[in-house]
Amino acid sequence: MLFFFTYGIEKTPIDMADFMVKCPSCETDQWAEIMLYSVYSHVYYIPLFPHEKDAMVVCKKCGLRRYAVPFNAKLISNYAEVKQLYRHKWFTYIGAAIIALPFVLWIILAALGY
Ligand SMILES: [Zn+2]
């Protein structure tokens, strides 16, 4: 029997913004254009769950482009303030919601006494 199991990692853009980041080329803090991505696993192209955010960083001074830079406190100094502004896209949780649904129904039915 042939069985195709398609899964992998996908990315979807979240937002674009300007941040002050340390540029490895300029070796100083510079304004950079950042394109943020939500990285998620998928099975048969259905998103399972998001696991991290990464960024494409373009230095505004020297033009250095960096791809798949982890979006964390190492990249952005005020990360703690801004991380709330950039959330994973809702659809990247679809798989987790589908998996959780029977359990949620079971808990509700159990609570109702069925
Ligand atoms: Zn630079």
Short mmCIF file of C-alpha atoms and ligand atoms in Angstrom, two decimals:
data_model
loop_
_atom_site.label_atom_id
_atom_site.label_comp_id
_atom_site.label_asym_id
_atom_site.label_seq_id
_atom_site.Cartn_x
_atom_site.Cartn_y
_atom_site.Cartn_z
CA MET A 1 0.00 0.00 0.00
CA LEU A 2 1.30 3.39 -0.93
CA PHE A 3 1.10 5.92 1.83
CA PHE A 4 2.23 9.47 1.37
CA PHE A 5 3.03 11.26 4.56
CA THR A 6 3.70 14.92 3.92
CA TYR A 7 5.01 17.05 6.70
CA GLY A 8 7.61 19.69 7.35
CA ILE A 9 8.32 23.22 8.38
CA GLU A 10 6.68 26.28 6.86
CA LYS A 11 6.99 30.01 7.40
CA THR A 12 4.39 32.72 7.21
CA PRO A 13 5.13 36.45 7.49
CA ILE A 14 3.81 38.20 10.62
CA ASP A 15 4.83 41.82 10.20
CA MET A 16 7.49 44.28 9.15
CA ALA A 17 9.06 46.83 11.46
CA ASP A 18 12.14 48.94 12.09
CA PHE A 19 14.27 48.04 15.08
CA MET A 20 17.58 49.10 16.51
CA VAL A 21 19.81 46.04 16.28
CA LYS A 22 23.47 45.31 16.58
CA CYS A 23 24.82 44.91 13.07
CA PRO A 24 27.69 42.39 12.84
CA SER A 25 29.06 44.26 9.83
CA CYS A 26 28.88 47.84 11.22
CA GLU A 27 29.69 46.50 14.71
CA THR A 28 27.40 49.15 16.23
CA ASP A 29 23.68 49.56 16.88
CA GLN A 30 21.93 50.51 13.67
CA TRP A 31 18.35 50.84 12.48
CA ALA A 32 17.35 47.76 10.59
CA GLU A 33 14.28 46.70 8.65
CA ILE A 34 12.95 43.46 10.08
CA MET A 35 10.55 41.07 8.42
CA LEU A 36 9.17 38.71 11.05
CA TYR A 37 8.09 35.18 10.29
CA SER A 38 6.14 32.62 12.24
CA VAL A 39 7.76 29.19 11.83
CA TYR A 40 5.38 26.24 12.16
CA SER A 41 5.17 22.50 11.53
CA HIS A 42 2.61 21.15 9.13
CA VAL A 43 1.19 17.76 8.22
CA TYR A 44 -0.46 17.52 4.81
CA TYR A 45 -0.13 21.32 4.70
CA ILE A 46 -2.37 21.69 7.75
CA PRO A 47 -0.48 23.79 10.31
CA LEU A 48 0.14 21.84 13.53
CA PHE A 49 1.58 24.41 15.90
CA PRO A 50 4.00 27.33 15.75
CA HIS A 51 7.36 26.89 17.41
CA GLU A 52 9.41 29.99 16.88
CA LYS A 53 9.68 33.36 15.25
CA ASP A 54 12.53 34.28 13.01
CA ALA A 55 13.46 37.41 11.17
CA MET A 56 15.02 38.69 8.02
CA VAL A 57 17.17 41.62 9.10
CA VAL A 58 18.38 44.31 6.69
CA CYS A 59 20.78 46.89 8.11
CA LYS A 60 19.75 50.39 6.99
CA LYS A 61 23.31 51.63 7.04
CA CYS A 62 25.36 48.97 5.28
CA GLY A 63 22.56 46.94 3.71
CA LEU A 64 23.70 43.65 5.25
CA ARG A 65 20.97 41.02 4.91
CA ARG A 66 20.62 38.25 7.44
CA TYR A 67 18.10 35.44 7.07
CA ALA A 68 16.41 33.22 9.66
CA VAL A 69 17.76 35.19 12.62
CA PRO A 70 15.97 34.04 15.82
CA PHE A 71 13.63 36.77 17.11
CA ASN A 72 14.69 37.11 20.74
CA ALA A 73 16.39 39.37 23.27
CA LYS A 74 19.75 38.77 21.60
CA LEU A 75 18.51 40.47 18.45
CA ILE A 76 16.38 43.27 19.90
CA SER A 77 17.25 45.12 23.10
CA ASN A 78 13.61 45.94 24.01
CA TYR A 79 12.40 42.45 23.06
CA ALA A 80 10.43 42.06 26.32
CA GLU A 81 8.33 45.10 25.36
CA VAL A 82 7.79 44.27 21.70
CA LYS A 83 7.30 40.48 21.73
CA GLN A 84 3.62 40.92 22.72
CA LEU A 85 3.05 42.98 19.56
CA TYR A 86 4.02 40.17 17.21
CA ARG A 87 2.03 37.00 17.70
CA HIS A 88 1.96 33.83 15.66
CA LYS A 89 -0.77 33.82 13.04
CA TRP A 90 -3.98 32.23 14.37
CA PHE A 91 -4.06 29.55 11.66
CA THR A 92 -0.73 28.09 12.79
CA TYR A 93 -2.67 26.70 15.81
CA ILE A 94 -5.30 24.84 13.72
CA GLY A 95 -3.65 21.42 14.17
CA ALA A 96 -3.28 21.91 17.93
CA ALA A 97 -6.97 22.95 18.08
CA ILE A 98 -8.07 19.86 16.09
CA ILE A 99 -6.05 17.58 18.40
CA ALA A 100 -7.37 19.33 21.53
CA LEU A 101 -11.03 19.34 20.41
CA PRO A 102 -11.99 15.74 21.42
CA PHE A 103 -10.40 16.26 24.85
CA VAL A 104 -12.21 19.56 25.33
CA LEU A 105 -15.53 17.90 24.33
CA TRP A 106 -14.79 14.96 26.63
CA ILE A 107 -14.12 17.30 29.58
CA ILE A 108 -17.33 19.27 28.85
CA LEU A 109 -19.42 16.07 28.54
CA ALA A 110 -17.83 14.65 31.72
CA ALA A 111 -18.60 17.90 33.55
CA LEU A 112 -22.22 17.69 32.37
CA GLY A 113 -22.46 14.16 33.72
CA TYR A 114 -22.61 12.09 30.51
ZN ZN B 1 25.30 47.34 9.09
#
